[in-house]
Coordinates of C-alpha atoms in Angstrom, one line a residue:
M26 CA 36.8 -191.7 42.1
K27 CA 34.6 -190.9 39.1
I28 CA 35.3 -190.6 35.2
F29 CA 33.1 -188.5 33.0
K30 CA 33.1 -187.1 29.5
I31 CA 32.6 -183.5 28.4
D32 CA 33.1 -181.8 25.1
H33 CA 34.9 -178.6 24.8
L34 CA 36.3 -175.9 22.1
F35 CA 39.5 -174.3 22.7
F36 CA 42.1 -172.0 21.1
H37 CA 42.3 -172.2 17.2
C38 CA 41.5 -175.8 17.3
N39 CA 38.3 -177.9 18.1
F40 CA 38.9 -179.9 21.2
Q41 CA 36.7 -182.1 23.2
M42 CA 37.5 -183.3 26.9
S43 CA 38.1 -187.2 26.6
L44 CA 38.7 -187.7 30.2
A45 CA 38.5 -186.2 33.6
L46 CA 39.7 -188.3 36.5
L47 CA 38.6 -187.0 39.6
C48 CA 40.1 -187.8 43.3
S49 CA 40.0 -186.1 46.6
V50 CA 42.5 -187.6 48.7
A51 CA 46.0 -185.6 49.4
A52 CA 48.0 -188.6 48.3
D53 CA 46.2 -188.5 44.9
I54 CA 47.7 -184.9 44.0
I55 CA 49.1 -185.2 40.7
S56 CA 52.9 -184.6 40.7
T57 CA 54.0 -185.3 37.0
V58 CA 52.5 -186.0 33.9
E59 CA 54.1 -187.7 30.8
F60 CA 53.1 -189.0 27.3
N61 CA 55.2 -191.8 25.6
S62 CA 57.1 -191.3 22.4
T63 CA 54.2 -192.5 20.6
G64 CA 51.7 -190.8 22.4
E65 CA 49.5 -193.9 22.8
L66 CA 50.3 -194.2 26.5
L67 CA 50.1 -191.5 29.3
A68 CA 51.6 -191.9 32.7
T69 CA 50.8 -189.8 35.8
G70 CA 52.6 -189.8 39.3
D71 CA 51.3 -188.9 42.5
K72 CA 52.1 -187.9 46.0
G73 CA 51.3 -191.2 47.2
G74 CA 54.1 -192.8 45.3
R75 CA 51.5 -194.4 42.7
V76 CA 52.0 -194.6 38.9
V77 CA 48.8 -194.7 36.8
V78 CA 49.3 -195.5 33.0
F79 CA 46.4 -194.6 30.6
Q80 CA 46.1 -196.2 27.1
R81 CA 44.5 -194.8 24.0
E82 CA 41.8 -196.8 22.5
Q83 CA 42.4 -198.2 19.1
E84 CA 40.3 -196.7 16.2
S85 CA 36.9 -198.2 15.7
K86 CA 35.9 -200.4 12.6
N87 CA 32.6 -198.7 12.7
Q88 CA 33.9 -195.2 13.0
P89 CA 37.4 -195.0 11.4
H90 CA 37.8 -191.4 11.9
R91 CA 36.8 -191.4 15.5
R92 CA 39.9 -191.0 17.6
G93 CA 40.5 -193.1 20.5
E94 CA 40.1 -191.8 24.1
Y95 CA 42.3 -192.7 26.9
N96 CA 41.6 -195.4 29.8
V97 CA 43.1 -196.7 32.5
Y98 CA 45.7 -199.3 31.7
S99 CA 47.8 -200.0 34.6
T100 CA 48.1 -198.9 38.1
F101 CA 51.1 -199.7 40.4
Q102 CA 52.8 -198.6 43.7
S103 CA 56.2 -197.3 42.1
H104 CA 57.9 -195.9 45.6
E105 CA 57.1 -196.3 49.3
P106 CA 58.0 -194.1 52.3
E107 CA 61.4 -194.6 53.5
F108 CA 63.5 -193.4 56.5
D109 CA 67.3 -192.4 56.1
Y110 CA 68.6 -193.4 59.6
L111 CA 71.9 -191.9 59.1
K112 CA 70.4 -188.5 58.5
S113 CA 67.0 -189.1 60.5
L114 CA 65.1 -187.9 57.6
E115 CA 62.0 -189.2 56.1
I116 CA 62.0 -189.8 52.3
E117 CA 58.6 -189.0 50.8
E118 CA 57.1 -191.7 48.2
K119 CA 56.0 -188.9 46.1
I120 CA 56.9 -189.3 42.3
N121 CA 58.8 -186.5 41.2
K122 CA 59.1 -187.2 37.6
I123 CA 58.3 -189.7 35.0
R124 CA 60.3 -190.5 31.7
W125 CA 59.4 -193.1 29.2
L126 CA 62.1 -195.2 27.2
P127 CA 61.3 -195.8 23.4
Q128 CA 59.5 -199.1 22.9
Q129 CA 61.7 -201.7 21.6
N130 CA 59.2 -204.8 21.9
A131 CA 55.9 -205.7 23.1
A132 CA 56.6 -204.3 26.6
Y133 CA 57.0 -200.6 27.7
F134 CA 59.6 -199.3 29.9
L135 CA 59.5 -196.0 32.1
L136 CA 61.8 -194.5 34.6
S137 CA 60.2 -192.9 37.7
T138 CA 61.9 -191.1 40.8
N139 CA 61.3 -189.9 44.1
D140 CA 63.6 -187.7 46.0
K141 CA 66.3 -190.3 46.2
T142 CA 65.7 -193.4 44.3
V143 CA 65.0 -193.7 40.2
K144 CA 63.4 -197.2 39.4
L145 CA 63.2 -198.7 35.9
W146 CA 59.6 -200.3 35.5
K147 CA 58.5 -202.9 32.7
I148 CA 54.7 -202.8 31.6
S149 CA 53.8 -205.9 29.8
E150 CA 50.6 -207.8 28.9
R151 CA 50.0 -211.4 29.5
D152 CA 47.0 -213.2 28.0
K153 CA 48.1 -216.6 28.1
R154 CA 49.3 -219.3 30.7
P155 CA 51.0 -222.6 30.6
E156 CA 49.1 -225.7 32.2
G157 CA 49.9 -229.4 32.7
Y158 CA 53.0 -229.2 34.7
N159 CA 54.6 -232.5 35.7
L160 CA 55.9 -231.4 39.1
K161 CA 53.2 -229.1 40.2
D162 CA 49.2 -229.8 40.4
E163 CA 46.8 -227.2 38.9
D164 CA 46.8 -225.2 42.1
G165 CA 50.7 -224.6 42.1
R166 CA 51.6 -227.1 44.7
I167 CA 54.7 -229.3 44.5
R168 CA 53.9 -232.9 43.6
D169 CA 55.4 -235.8 45.3
P170 CA 57.8 -237.4 42.7
A171 CA 56.7 -240.9 43.9
T172 CA 53.2 -240.3 42.7
I173 CA 54.1 -239.0 39.1
T174 CA 53.7 -242.2 36.8
T175 CA 53.1 -240.3 33.5
L176 CA 54.8 -237.6 31.5
R177 CA 52.6 -234.8 30.5
V178 CA 53.2 -232.2 28.0
P179 CA 52.4 -228.7 29.0
V180 CA 50.0 -226.6 27.0
V181 CA 49.4 -222.8 26.6
R182 CA 46.0 -221.7 27.1
P183 CA 44.2 -218.4 26.8
M184 CA 43.6 -216.5 29.9
D185 CA 42.0 -212.8 30.7
L186 CA 44.4 -210.0 29.8
M187 CA 46.7 -209.1 32.8
V188 CA 48.9 -205.9 32.6
E189 CA 51.8 -206.3 34.8
A190 CA 54.2 -203.9 36.1
T191 CA 57.5 -205.3 37.3
P192 CA 60.8 -203.2 38.6
R193 CA 63.6 -204.2 36.6
R194 CA 66.2 -201.7 37.9
V195 CA 66.6 -199.6 41.1
F196 CA 69.1 -196.8 40.7
S197 CA 69.8 -195.5 44.4
N198 CA 72.3 -194.2 46.7
A199 CA 73.9 -191.5 44.6
H200 CA 72.0 -188.3 45.6
T201 CA 72.8 -186.3 48.9
Y202 CA 70.1 -183.8 47.9
H203 CA 66.5 -184.2 46.3
I204 CA 66.2 -185.3 42.8
N205 CA 64.4 -182.7 40.8
S206 CA 64.8 -184.2 37.4
I207 CA 65.5 -187.0 35.0
S208 CA 65.9 -186.9 31.3
V209 CA 66.8 -190.2 29.1
N210 CA 69.5 -189.6 26.6
S211 CA 69.2 -190.1 22.6
D212 CA 71.5 -192.9 22.7
Y213 CA 69.0 -194.7 24.9
E214 CA 71.7 -196.2 26.8
T215 CA 72.0 -193.7 29.4
F216 CA 70.2 -191.3 31.5
M217 CA 70.8 -188.5 33.9
S218 CA 69.4 -187.6 37.4
T219 CA 69.6 -184.2 38.8
D220 CA 69.6 -182.7 42.2
D221 CA 70.2 -179.3 43.9
L222 CA 74.0 -179.3 43.5
R223 CA 75.0 -182.4 41.3
I224 CA 74.0 -184.3 37.9
N225 CA 74.8 -187.8 37.6
L226 CA 75.0 -189.9 34.5
W227 CA 73.8 -193.7 34.6
N228 CA 73.7 -196.6 32.3
L229 CA 70.4 -198.1 32.1
E230 CA 72.3 -201.7 32.6
I231 CA 74.3 -200.7 35.6
T232 CA 72.6 -200.0 38.9
N233 CA 75.4 -199.9 41.4
R234 CA 77.3 -197.0 40.0
S235 CA 77.0 -193.6 38.4
F236 CA 79.3 -191.1 36.9
N237 CA 79.2 -187.3 38.3
I238 CA 79.1 -184.8 35.4
V239 CA 78.2 -181.7 37.1
D240 CA 78.8 -180.7 40.7
I241 CA 78.4 -177.1 41.9
K242 CA 78.7 -177.7 45.7
P243 CA 81.1 -175.1 47.0
A244 CA 83.8 -176.0 49.6
N245 CA 82.1 -174.1 52.0
M246 CA 78.3 -174.4 51.9
E247 CA 77.8 -170.9 53.2
E248 CA 79.2 -169.5 50.0
L249 CA 76.3 -171.3 48.1
T250 CA 74.5 -168.8 45.8
E251 CA 72.4 -170.9 43.4
V252 CA 71.1 -174.5 43.0
I253 CA 70.2 -176.7 39.9
T254 CA 66.4 -176.5 39.2
A255 CA 66.2 -178.8 36.1
A256 CA 68.1 -180.4 33.5
E257 CA 67.6 -182.2 30.0
F258 CA 69.4 -184.0 27.3
H259 CA 69.4 -182.6 23.8
P260 CA 66.9 -184.4 21.8
H261 CA 69.3 -185.6 19.0
Q262 CA 72.8 -185.0 20.3
C263 CA 73.7 -187.5 23.0
N264 CA 76.7 -185.3 24.0
T265 CA 74.8 -182.3 24.8
F266 CA 72.5 -181.4 27.9
V267 CA 71.4 -178.1 29.5
Y268 CA 70.7 -177.3 33.2
S269 CA 69.0 -174.5 34.8
S270 CA 69.5 -172.5 37.8
S271 CA 67.6 -170.6 40.7
K272 CA 69.3 -167.5 39.5
G273 CA 67.7 -167.5 36.3
S274 CA 70.6 -168.7 33.8
I275 CA 70.8 -171.6 31.6
R276 CA 74.0 -173.5 31.0
L277 CA 74.7 -175.8 27.9
C278 CA 77.4 -178.5 28.3
D279 CA 79.2 -180.7 25.9
M280 CA 80.3 -184.1 27.4
R281 CA 83.0 -184.5 24.7
A282 CA 84.9 -181.4 26.1
S283 CA 85.4 -182.7 29.6
A284 CA 84.6 -185.7 31.9
L285 CA 83.1 -183.2 34.4
C286 CA 81.0 -180.5 33.0
D287 CA 81.4 -177.5 35.5
N288 CA 82.6 -175.6 32.8
H289 CA 79.7 -174.8 30.2
S290 CA 79.9 -174.4 26.5
K291 CA 77.0 -171.7 26.3
F292 CA 75.6 -169.6 29.1
F293 CA 72.0 -167.9 28.5
E294 CA 70.9 -165.3 30.8
E295 CA 68.9 -162.0 30.3
P296 CA 70.4 -158.9 31.6
E297 CA 68.2 -157.5 34.4
D298 CA 66.4 -154.2 34.2
P299 CA 67.7 -152.1 37.2
S300 CA 64.3 -150.4 37.1
N301 CA 62.4 -153.3 37.9
R302 CA 64.8 -154.5 40.8
S303 CA 63.0 -155.5 43.8
F304 CA 62.9 -157.9 47.0
F305 CA 61.4 -160.6 45.0
S306 CA 63.5 -160.1 41.7
E307 CA 65.8 -163.2 42.6
I308 CA 62.8 -165.5 43.7
I309 CA 60.7 -164.9 40.6
S310 CA 63.8 -165.1 38.3
S311 CA 64.2 -168.7 39.4
I312 CA 63.8 -171.1 36.5
S313 CA 61.5 -174.0 37.3
D314 CA 61.7 -175.8 34.0
V315 CA 63.7 -176.1 30.9
K316 CA 62.8 -177.9 27.8
F317 CA 64.6 -178.5 24.5
S318 CA 62.2 -178.1 21.3
H319 CA 61.7 -181.1 19.4
S320 CA 63.9 -179.9 16.4
G321 CA 66.8 -179.2 19.2
R322 CA 67.2 -175.7 17.8
Y323 CA 65.4 -173.9 20.6
L324 CA 65.2 -173.7 24.5
M325 CA 62.2 -173.0 26.5
T326 CA 62.3 -172.1 30.2
R327 CA 59.6 -171.0 32.7
D328 CA 60.2 -168.6 35.5
Y329 CA 57.6 -167.4 37.9
L330 CA 56.1 -164.9 35.7
T331 CA 57.1 -165.6 32.3
V332 CA 58.1 -168.4 29.6
K333 CA 61.1 -167.6 27.5
V334 CA 62.2 -169.2 24.2
W335 CA 65.9 -169.0 23.5
D336 CA 67.7 -169.7 20.3
L337 CA 70.8 -172.0 20.9
N338 CA 72.7 -169.5 18.7
M339 CA 72.0 -166.4 20.7
E340 CA 73.0 -166.3 24.3
S341 CA 72.6 -162.7 25.2
Q342 CA 68.8 -162.4 25.3
P343 CA 65.8 -164.8 24.8
L344 CA 64.2 -164.8 21.1
E345 CA 60.6 -164.5 22.7
T346 CA 59.1 -163.7 26.4
Y347 CA 55.6 -164.7 26.9
Q348 CA 53.8 -162.9 30.1
V349 CA 51.9 -165.8 31.9
H350 CA 50.2 -163.9 34.6
D351 CA 52.0 -160.4 34.8
Y352 CA 48.9 -159.4 36.9
L353 CA 50.3 -161.1 39.8
R354 CA 53.3 -158.6 40.1
S355 CA 51.3 -156.5 42.2
K356 CA 50.4 -159.6 44.7
L357 CA 54.0 -160.9 45.0
C358 CA 54.0 -159.9 48.9
S359 CA 51.1 -162.0 49.7
L360 CA 52.2 -164.8 47.3
Y361 CA 55.5 -164.9 49.3
E362 CA 53.7 -165.0 52.6
N363 CA 51.6 -168.0 51.5
D364 CA 54.6 -169.7 49.8
C365 CA 53.0 -169.7 46.3
I366 CA 55.9 -167.7 45.1
F367 CA 58.1 -170.9 45.4
D368 CA 55.6 -172.9 43.1
K369 CA 57.4 -174.7 40.3
F370 CA 55.5 -174.6 37.1
E371 CA 56.2 -176.8 34.1
C372 CA 56.1 -175.9 30.4
V373 CA 55.6 -177.9 27.3
W374 CA 56.0 -177.8 23.5
N375 CA 53.4 -178.9 20.9
G376 CA 54.5 -181.5 18.3
S377 CA 55.6 -178.9 15.8
D378 CA 57.0 -176.4 18.5
S379 CA 54.7 -173.8 17.3
V380 CA 52.6 -173.6 20.3
I381 CA 53.7 -173.5 24.0
M382 CA 51.6 -174.3 27.1
T383 CA 52.0 -173.6 30.8
G384 CA 50.0 -173.4 34.0
S385 CA 48.8 -170.7 36.2
Y386 CA 46.6 -170.5 39.3
N387 CA 42.8 -170.9 39.5
N388 CA 43.1 -173.9 37.4
F389 CA 44.0 -171.7 34.5
F390 CA 46.4 -172.7 31.9
R391 CA 48.1 -170.6 29.2
M392 CA 48.7 -171.3 25.4
F393 CA 50.9 -169.2 23.1
D394 CA 51.0 -169.5 19.6
R395 CA 54.7 -168.6 18.3
N396 CA 53.5 -167.7 14.7
T397 CA 50.4 -165.7 15.3
K398 CA 51.5 -164.3 18.7
R399 CA 48.0 -165.1 19.9
D400 CA 47.6 -166.1 23.3
V401 CA 44.6 -167.7 25.3
T402 CA 43.8 -168.4 28.9
L403 CA 41.7 -171.7 29.4
E404 CA 40.5 -173.2 32.8
A405 CA 40.3 -176.8 33.5
S406 CA 37.4 -177.0 36.1
R407 CA 34.3 -179.6 36.6
E408 CA 32.3 -176.8 38.4
N409 CA 31.6 -175.0 34.9
S410 CA 31.9 -178.0 32.7
K411 CA 28.7 -179.7 31.3
P412 CA 28.3 -182.2 28.7
R413 CA 28.9 -180.7 25.2
A414 CA 30.0 -177.3 26.7
I415 CA 32.3 -175.1 25.1
L416 CA 35.4 -174.3 27.1
K417 CA 35.6 -170.3 26.7
P418 CA 38.6 -168.3 26.9
R419 CA 39.1 -166.8 30.4
K420 CA 40.2 -163.1 31.3
V421 CA 41.5 -161.6 34.3
C422 CA 40.6 -158.1 35.5
V423 CA 42.9 -155.9 37.2
G424 CA 41.5 -153.0 38.8
G425 CA 38.7 -150.8 37.5
K426 CA 35.5 -152.2 36.2
R427 CA 35.0 -155.7 35.6
R428 CA 33.3 -157.0 32.5
K429 CA 30.6 -159.9 32.9
D430 CA 33.0 -162.7 31.7
E431 CA 36.1 -161.5 33.6
I432 CA 37.4 -162.5 36.8
S433 CA 38.7 -160.2 39.3
V434 CA 42.5 -160.8 40.3
D435 CA 41.4 -160.6 43.9
S436 CA 39.1 -163.5 43.5
L437 CA 41.8 -166.0 42.2
D438 CA 42.0 -169.2 44.2
F439 CA 45.7 -169.8 44.7
S440 CA 45.3 -173.2 45.9
K441 CA 44.1 -174.5 42.5
K442 CA 47.1 -174.6 40.6
I443 CA 48.2 -176.2 37.3
L444 CA 52.0 -177.2 37.6
H445 CA 51.9 -180.1 35.5
T446 CA 50.9 -180.6 31.6
A447 CA 51.8 -182.5 28.9
W448 CA 51.3 -182.5 25.1
H449 CA 50.9 -185.5 22.8
P450 CA 54.3 -185.5 20.5
Y451 CA 52.2 -185.5 17.2
E452 CA 48.6 -184.7 17.8
N453 CA 46.7 -181.8 19.3
I454 CA 45.9 -183.7 22.8
I455 CA 46.8 -182.2 25.8
A456 CA 46.9 -183.5 29.4
V457 CA 46.5 -181.0 32.2
A458 CA 47.0 -181.9 36.0
A459 CA 44.8 -179.6 38.2
T460 CA 45.9 -180.5 41.7
N461 CA 44.4 -184.0 42.1
N462 CA 42.4 -184.0 38.7
L463 CA 43.4 -185.1 35.6
Y464 CA 42.0 -183.6 32.4
I465 CA 42.6 -184.7 29.0
F466 CA 41.5 -182.5 25.9
Q467 CA 41.8 -183.8 22.2
D468 CA 40.8 -182.5 18.8
K469 CA 37.1 -182.5 18.6
V470 CA 35.7 -184.8 15.6
N471 CA 32.7 -183.3 13.9

């Protein structure tokens, strides 16, 4: 494991790479990335069930305008591999999603989930320890009461700072199928966990029961035509949530209307163009991620080839459609054969909802400015990164003559993919997970 720092320039802002965390073990492949609500902490989960939390350095007194960089704050094992003896199935330890809870006191809380179990973790600091116990000696061994002749007053002494991660709640035994997403409600009392066919609502204080709010499982499984792919609560309305499906549709539900939200309030789906119909149409229309904008007015969805922005007041068609890698349309057959066509890319908003970001192949990630309609392709890679180097926009050439600075679509590396990204809630700082490498880019300070 190695950490190095590089300077970069990207998009219409000056950015520098503040951290690149490099790993080479299969278990270290990053499976989720998430900033907390203030952006001071960044958590990553990996296939080995570990959670690594990075903390942003405080601004230096000598250089008050220098932005803090992110350093490792805490590392802990969140999930272990398990075995379901009733179904003879192995349950992977891989972290599917991490969601932070708003900070209420000095400690931090986050939810992490694998395929079956959600856990609530408390991350706290300790820099003092009590000494002078009456019933214990300094090594912690119990003393013989007969030898205690004097009464000591315990004192608190300073110690080296220690960051502790402790599991506070375990929410389990509620999902038959694999959990694909979790979302914390704006009331900060409840959260939901989603699998392929059901969505469950939990109270953060109650672990032994949950409430099923969506169930799309048919009586006969042979009649199953779609599955749930992602779900998220509205950022401000605690009664509203959306979930997306493998058929490319989004359903907005209101928990005030009915206890079981099988009947949606709004249904968002773009009519298919019959001229573009192909064998792969249904696969590439499956939505892999859905996100509310910070304002709560818009929805963003990611399918295999595009990112779409929807207005909550217009169900008939998306407000904006951005082509992520349309040059792959001619490669769908080979992408189907190597299973890449089933990759689930995520998408994120910037703090002001004006720019959106999502990943692609060859360690490329795409950014789209909604105001100027400009877009750019950037690469998160250490091979072409040198100190103080400029991160140049990349272009993919489709057939014909290839310019010097372009890369041919035939030479793209589909094993290098950026599925998981995160954007700081207020500042131009992004985290990009390139398979088993984490890159953090931030505004470059002149």
